PDB file of C-alpha atoms in Angstrom:
ATOM      1  CA  MET A   1     -77.683-192.801-188.489  1.00 47.00           C
ATOM      2  CA  GLU A   2     -80.688-190.613-189.117  1.00 57.00           C
ATOM      3  CA  LYS A   3     -82.510-193.554-190.692  1.00 55.00           C
ATOM      4  CA  MET A   4     -81.999-195.337-187.357  1.00 51.00           C
ATOM      5  CA  GLY A   5     -83.547-192.374-185.545  1.00 57.00           C
ATOM      6  CA  LEU A   6     -80.248-191.131-184.125  1.00 57.00           C
ATOM      7  CA  SER A   7     -78.792-187.663-184.469  1.00 63.00           C
ATOM      8  CA  ASP A   8     -75.060-187.172-185.060  1.00 63.00           C
ATOM      9  CA  ASP A   9     -74.739-186.235-181.378  1.00 61.00           C
ATOM     10  CA  ASP A  10     -76.563-189.396-180.249  1.00 56.00           C
ATOM     11  CA  TRP A  11     -74.442-191.582-182.500  1.00 52.00           C
ATOM     12  CA  ASN A  12     -71.165-190.092-181.272  1.00 56.00           C
ATOM     13  CA  ASN A  13     -72.069-190.108-177.575  1.00 55.00           C
ATOM     14  CA  LEU A  14     -73.872-193.411-177.012  1.00 55.00           C
ATOM     15  CA  GLY A  15     -70.676-194.898-175.602  1.00 61.00           C
ATOM     16  CA  ALA A  16     -69.166-191.831-173.979  1.00 72.00           C
ATOM     17  CA  TYR A  17     -71.683-190.917-171.270  1.00 86.00           C
ATOM     18  CA  VAL A  18     -71.052-191.768-167.605  1.00 90.00           C
ATOM     19  CA  SER A  19     -73.766-191.130-165.010  1.00 93.00           C
ATOM     20  CA  PRO A  20     -72.627-188.678-162.346  1.00 94.00           C
ATOM     21  CA  ILE A  21     -72.058-190.150-158.893  1.00 96.00           C
ATOM     22  CA  GLN A  22     -75.103-189.502-156.737  1.00 96.00           C
ATOM     23  CA  VAL A  23     -73.779-190.795-153.409  1.00 97.00           C
ATOM     24  CA  ASP A  24     -71.015-189.650-151.071  1.00 96.00           C
ATOM     25  CA  GLU A  25     -68.934-190.972-148.193  1.00 94.00           C
ATOM     26  CA  ASN A  26     -71.881-190.540-145.807  1.00 96.00           C
ATOM     27  CA  SER A  27     -74.241-192.674-147.903  1.00 97.00           C
ATOM     28  CA  THR A  28     -75.372-195.928-146.339  1.00 97.00           C
ATOM     29  CA  LYS A  29     -75.501-199.270-148.144  1.00 97.00           C
ATOM     30  CA  LYS A  30     -79.269-198.807-148.468  1.00 98.00           C
ATOM     31  CA  ASP A  31     -78.713-195.312-149.934  1.00 98.00           C
ATOM     32  CA  CYS A  32     -76.339-196.768-152.529  1.00 97.00           C
ATOM     33  CA  ILE A  33     -78.755-199.546-153.500  1.00 98.00           C
ATOM     34  CA  GLU A  34     -81.658-197.112-153.823  1.00 98.00           C
ATOM     35  CA  THR A  35     -79.511-194.688-155.839  1.00 98.00           C
ATOM     36  CA  MET A  36     -78.546-197.496-158.226  1.00 98.00           C
ATOM     37  CA  ILE A  37     -82.191-198.500-158.681  1.00 98.00           C
ATOM     38  CA  SER A  38     -83.383-194.900-158.973  1.00 98.00           C
ATOM     39  CA  ARG A  39     -80.847-194.261-161.719  1.00 98.00           C
ATOM     40  CA  ALA A  40     -82.049-197.360-163.590  1.00 98.00           C
ATOM     41  CA  TYR A  41     -85.629-196.042-163.308  1.00 98.00           C
ATOM     42  CA  ASP A  42     -84.470-192.821-164.994  1.00 98.00           C
ATOM     43  CA  TYR A  43     -84.078-194.998-168.106  1.00 98.00           C
ATOM     44  CA  LEU A  44     -87.591-196.512-168.132  1.00 98.00           C
ATOM     45  CA  GLY A  45     -88.880-196.498-171.697  1.00 97.00           C
ATOM     46  CA  THR A  46     -85.437-195.713-173.158  1.00 96.00           C
ATOM     47  CA  GLU A  47     -84.874-197.527-176.435  1.00 95.00           C
ATOM     48  CA  TYR A  48     -82.806-200.723-176.447  1.00 94.00           C
ATOM     49  CA  ILE A  49     -79.712-200.377-178.661  1.00 90.00           C
ATOM     50  CA  VAL A  50     -77.041-203.106-178.616  1.00 89.00           C
ATOM     51  CA  GLY A  51     -73.716-201.794-177.300  1.00 88.00           C
ATOM     52  CA  ALA A  52     -75.203-198.488-176.142  1.00 89.00           C
ATOM     53  CA  SER A  53     -75.013-196.834-172.748  1.00 90.00           C
ATOM     54  CA  GLY A  54     -76.168-193.309-173.436  1.00 89.00           C
ATOM     55  CA  LYS A  55     -78.056-190.811-171.330  1.00 92.00           C
ATOM     56  CA  PRO A  56     -81.628-191.589-170.252  1.00 95.00           C
ATOM     57  CA  GLY A  57     -83.807-191.429-173.347  1.00 93.00           C
ATOM     58  CA  GLN A  58     -80.831-191.765-175.684  1.00 89.00           C
ATOM     59  CA  GLY A  59     -80.354-195.547-175.980  1.00 90.00           C
ATOM     60  CA  VAL A  60     -79.046-198.319-173.766  1.00 93.00           C
ATOM     61  CA  ASP A  61     -78.721-202.100-173.685  1.00 94.00           C
ATOM     62  CA  CYS A  62     -78.819-204.374-170.633  1.00 95.00           C
ATOM     63  CA  SER A  63     -75.193-204.002-169.548  1.00 95.00           C
ATOM     64  CA  GLY A  64     -75.186-200.310-170.475  1.00 94.00           C
ATOM     65  CA  LEU A  65     -78.145-199.765-168.134  1.00 97.00           C
ATOM     66  CA  VAL A  66     -76.454-201.633-165.294  1.00 97.00           C
ATOM     67  CA  MET A  67     -73.167-199.759-165.765  1.00 95.00           C
ATOM     68  CA  GLN A  68     -74.936-196.389-165.610  1.00 96.00           C
ATOM     69  CA  ALA A  69     -76.745-197.468-162.428  1.00 98.00           C
ATOM     70  CA  LEU A  70     -73.454-198.646-160.907  1.00 97.00           C
ATOM     71  CA  TYR A  71     -71.690-195.374-161.753  1.00 96.00           C
ATOM     72  CA  ALA A  72     -74.481-193.370-160.089  1.00 97.00           C
ATOM     73  CA  ALA A  73     -74.033-195.457-156.931  1.00 97.00           C
ATOM     74  CA  GLY A  74     -70.270-194.867-156.901  1.00 96.00           C
ATOM     75  CA  ILE A  75     -69.198-198.235-158.328  1.00 96.00           C
ATOM     76  CA  ASN A  76     -66.679-198.348-161.159  1.00 93.00           C
ATOM     77  CA  PRO A  77     -66.951-201.780-162.824  1.00 93.00           C
ATOM     78  CA  SER A  78     -63.584-201.451-164.644  1.00 90.00           C
ATOM     79  CA  PRO A  79     -62.190-202.996-166.708  1.00 89.00           C
ATOM     80  CA  VAL A  80     -65.791-203.128-167.959  1.00 89.00           C
ATOM     81  CA  ASN A  81     -66.738-199.585-168.951  1.00 86.00           C
ATOM     82  CA  VAL A  82     -69.016-197.678-171.305  1.00 85.00           C
ATOM     83  CA  ILE A  83     -66.274-196.733-173.778  1.00 81.00           C
ATOM     84  CA  ARG A  84     -65.155-200.331-174.237  1.00 83.00           C
ATOM     85  CA  HIS A  85     -68.781-201.478-174.328  1.00 83.00           C
ATOM     86  CA  SER A  86     -69.441-199.408-177.432  1.00 80.00           C
ATOM     87  CA  GLN A  87     -66.614-201.120-179.328  1.00 79.00           C
ATOM     88  CA  PRO A  88     -67.184-204.131-181.604  1.00 80.00           C
ATOM     89  CA  GLY A  89     -66.701-207.370-179.714  1.00 79.00           C
ATOM     90  CA  TYR A  90     -67.657-205.900-176.328  1.00 80.00           C
ATOM     91  CA  GLU A  91     -71.403-205.634-176.846  1.00 78.00           C
ATOM     92  CA  TYR A  92     -72.052-208.391-174.312  1.00 83.00           C
ATOM     93  CA  GLU A  93     -70.329-206.976-171.244  1.00 92.00           C
ATOM     94  CA  SER A  94     -72.836-208.849-169.071  1.00 94.00           C
ATOM     95  CA  ARG A  95     -70.454-211.840-169.382  1.00 94.00           C
ATOM     96  CA  ASN A  96     -67.576-209.821-167.972  1.00 94.00           C
ATOM     97  CA  LEU A  97     -69.721-208.353-165.201  1.00 96.00           C
ATOM     98  CA  PHE A  98     -70.805-211.904-164.302  1.00 97.00           C
ATOM     99  CA  ASN A  99     -67.155-212.948-163.933  1.00 95.00           C
ATOM    100  CA  SER A 100     -66.033-209.782-162.119  1.00 95.00           C
ATOM    101  CA  LYS A 101     -64.399-210.312-158.733  1.00 95.00           C
ATOM    102  CA  LYS A 102     -65.931-206.987-157.597  1.00 95.00           C
ATOM    103  CA  PHE A 103     -69.311-208.609-156.987  1.00 97.00           C
ATOM    104  CA  LYS A 104     -70.104-211.354-154.497  1.00 98.00           C
ATOM    105  CA  LYS A 105     -71.756-214.591-155.678  1.00 98.00           C
ATOM    106  CA  ILE A 106     -75.152-215.051-154.039  1.00 97.00           C
ATOM    107  CA  SER A 107     -77.545-217.968-154.300  1.00 98.00           C
ATOM    108  CA  TYR A 108     -80.765-217.302-156.175  1.00 97.00           C
ATOM    109  CA  LYS A 109     -82.848-218.008-153.081  1.00 97.00           C
ATOM    110  CA  ASN A 110     -80.894-215.353-151.132  1.00 98.00           C
ATOM    111  CA  ARG A 111     -81.322-212.578-153.705  1.00 98.00           C
ATOM    112  CA  LYS A 112     -82.087-209.085-152.403  1.00 98.00           C
ATOM    113  CA  ARG A 113     -83.079-205.742-153.814  1.00 98.00           C
ATOM    114  CA  GLY A 114     -80.148-204.281-155.753  1.00 98.00           C
ATOM    115  CA  ASP A 115     -78.550-207.607-156.707  1.00 98.00           C
ATOM    116  CA  LEU A 116     -77.587-208.254-160.320  1.00 98.00           C
ATOM    117  CA  ILE A 117     -79.437-211.110-162.023  1.00 98.00           C
ATOM    118  CA  PHE A 118     -77.656-212.853-164.903  1.00 98.00           C
ATOM    119  CA  TYR A 119     -79.338-214.939-167.581  1.00 97.00           C
ATOM    120  CA  SER A 120     -77.894-217.525-169.956  1.00 96.00           C
ATOM    121  CA  ASN A 121     -78.899-219.070-173.238  1.00 94.00           C
ATOM    122  CA  SER A 122     -79.534-222.794-173.668  1.00 93.00           C
ATOM    123  CA  ASN A 123     -75.759-223.391-173.982  1.00 95.00           C
ATOM    124  CA  GLY A 124     -75.038-221.731-170.620  1.00 94.00           C
ATOM    125  CA  VAL A 125     -73.537-218.576-172.160  1.00 94.00           C
ATOM    126  CA  ILE A 126     -74.334-215.362-170.266  1.00 95.00           C
ATOM    127  CA  ILE A 127     -76.497-213.213-172.527  1.00 94.00           C
ATOM    128  CA  HIS A 128     -78.354-210.796-170.252  1.00 95.00           C
ATOM    129  CA  ILE A 129     -78.218-208.828-166.997  1.00 97.00           C
ATOM    130  CA  ALA A 130     -80.908-207.107-164.926  1.00 98.00           C
ATOM    131  CA  ILE A 131     -81.210-205.363-161.550  1.00 98.00           C
ATOM    132  CA  TYR A 132     -83.353-207.104-158.958  1.00 98.00           C
ATOM    133  CA  LEU A 133     -86.046-204.888-157.430  1.00 98.00           C
ATOM    134  CA  GLY A 134     -87.579-207.367-154.986  1.00 98.00           C
ATOM    135  CA  ASN A 135     -90.949-209.116-155.217  1.00 97.00           C
ATOM    136  CA  ASP A 136     -89.644-211.221-158.142  1.00 97.00           C
ATOM    137  CA  LYS A 137     -89.313-208.144-160.396  1.00 98.00           C
ATOM    138  CA  VAL A 138     -86.314-206.748-162.282  1.00 98.00           C
ATOM    139  CA  ILE A 139     -85.551-203.590-164.215  1.00 98.00           C
ATOM    140  CA  GLU A 140     -83.790-204.326-167.467  1.00 97.00           C
ATOM    141  CA  SER A 141     -83.124-203.181-170.981  1.00 96.00           C
ATOM    142  CA  TRP A 142     -84.558-205.836-173.218  1.00 90.00           C
ATOM    143  CA  PRO A 143     -85.651-205.331-176.769  1.00 86.00           C
ATOM    144  CA  ASN A 144     -87.236-202.920-177.367  1.00 93.00           C
ATOM    145  CA  LYS A 145     -86.841-200.694-174.283  1.00 97.00           C
ATOM    146  CA  VAL A 146     -86.085-200.446-170.568  1.00 98.00           C
ATOM    147  CA  VAL A 147     -88.884-202.141-168.617  1.00 97.00           C
ATOM    148  CA  VAL A 148     -89.826-203.572-165.228  1.00 97.00           C
ATOM    149  CA  TRP A 149     -90.769-207.230-165.638  1.00 95.00           C
ATOM    150  CA  PRO A 150     -91.037-210.430-163.634  1.00 97.00           C
ATOM    151  CA  ILE A 151     -87.622-211.978-162.936  1.00 97.00           C
ATOM    152  CA  LYS A 152     -88.658-214.993-165.038  1.00 94.00           C
ATOM    153  CA  ASN A 153     -90.956-214.629-168.024  1.00 86.00           C
ATOM    154  CA  SER A 154     -91.667-216.028-171.471  1.00 81.00           C
ATOM    155  CA  HIS A 155     -88.709-214.144-173.020  1.00 81.00           C
ATOM    156  CA  ARG A 156     -86.023-215.464-170.694  1.00 85.00           C
ATOM    157  CA  SER A 157     -86.038-217.679-167.660  1.00 88.00           C
ATOM    158  CA  ARG A 158     -82.574-219.312-167.456  1.00 96.00           C
ATOM    159  CA  ILE A 159     -81.008-217.610-164.467  1.00 97.00           C
ATOM    160  CA  ALA A 160     -77.272-218.239-164.485  1.00 97.00           C
ATOM    161  CA  GLY A 161     -76.480-216.521-161.218  1.00 98.00           C
ATOM    162  CA  VAL A 162     -76.838-213.621-158.851  1.00 98.00           C
ATOM    163  CA  ARG A 163     -74.168-211.120-157.842  1.00 98.00           C
ATOM    164  CA  ARG A 164     -74.305-208.694-154.922  1.00 98.00           C
ATOM    165  CA  VAL A 165     -72.930-205.233-155.579  1.00 97.00           C
ATOM    166  CA  PHE A 166     -73.020-203.939-152.001  1.00 95.00           C
ATOM    167  CA  ASN A 167     -71.946-206.484-149.376  1.00 87.00           C
TER     168      ASN A 167
END
């Protein structure tokens, strides 16, 4: 653990942290979207660790980042959750988020700020998720850290679909 740069506390809590809800019953749809994005920004520069969804600065992968942003905006993506995500075999929860009935399918051309962007490999398998910011930019956890990048770039450009969190 220490050789990986993680303390005992980091190692034991990477899959146990849940962002506190930062919205309430009076929050508008716009408030919820901005809260989700703001929470993702709290993770900028956080190290990419497969299967992690820790606190900002502690370690997170793409689906871990999205789950923490969803929790902050009052969305529980169960059965996808941070505890399960940290278990072997559930590292790629982006696939389950893609298939979740909780999010509405949206065409790529109709994407809006706050939508979830899903990417696939050359075989069509979902391998990545990001949050759309608008202006063809996303915030994502991609090796080696959480960054804001163009929606399509040299690292990945196969967009498999778009899902709307707040209808």
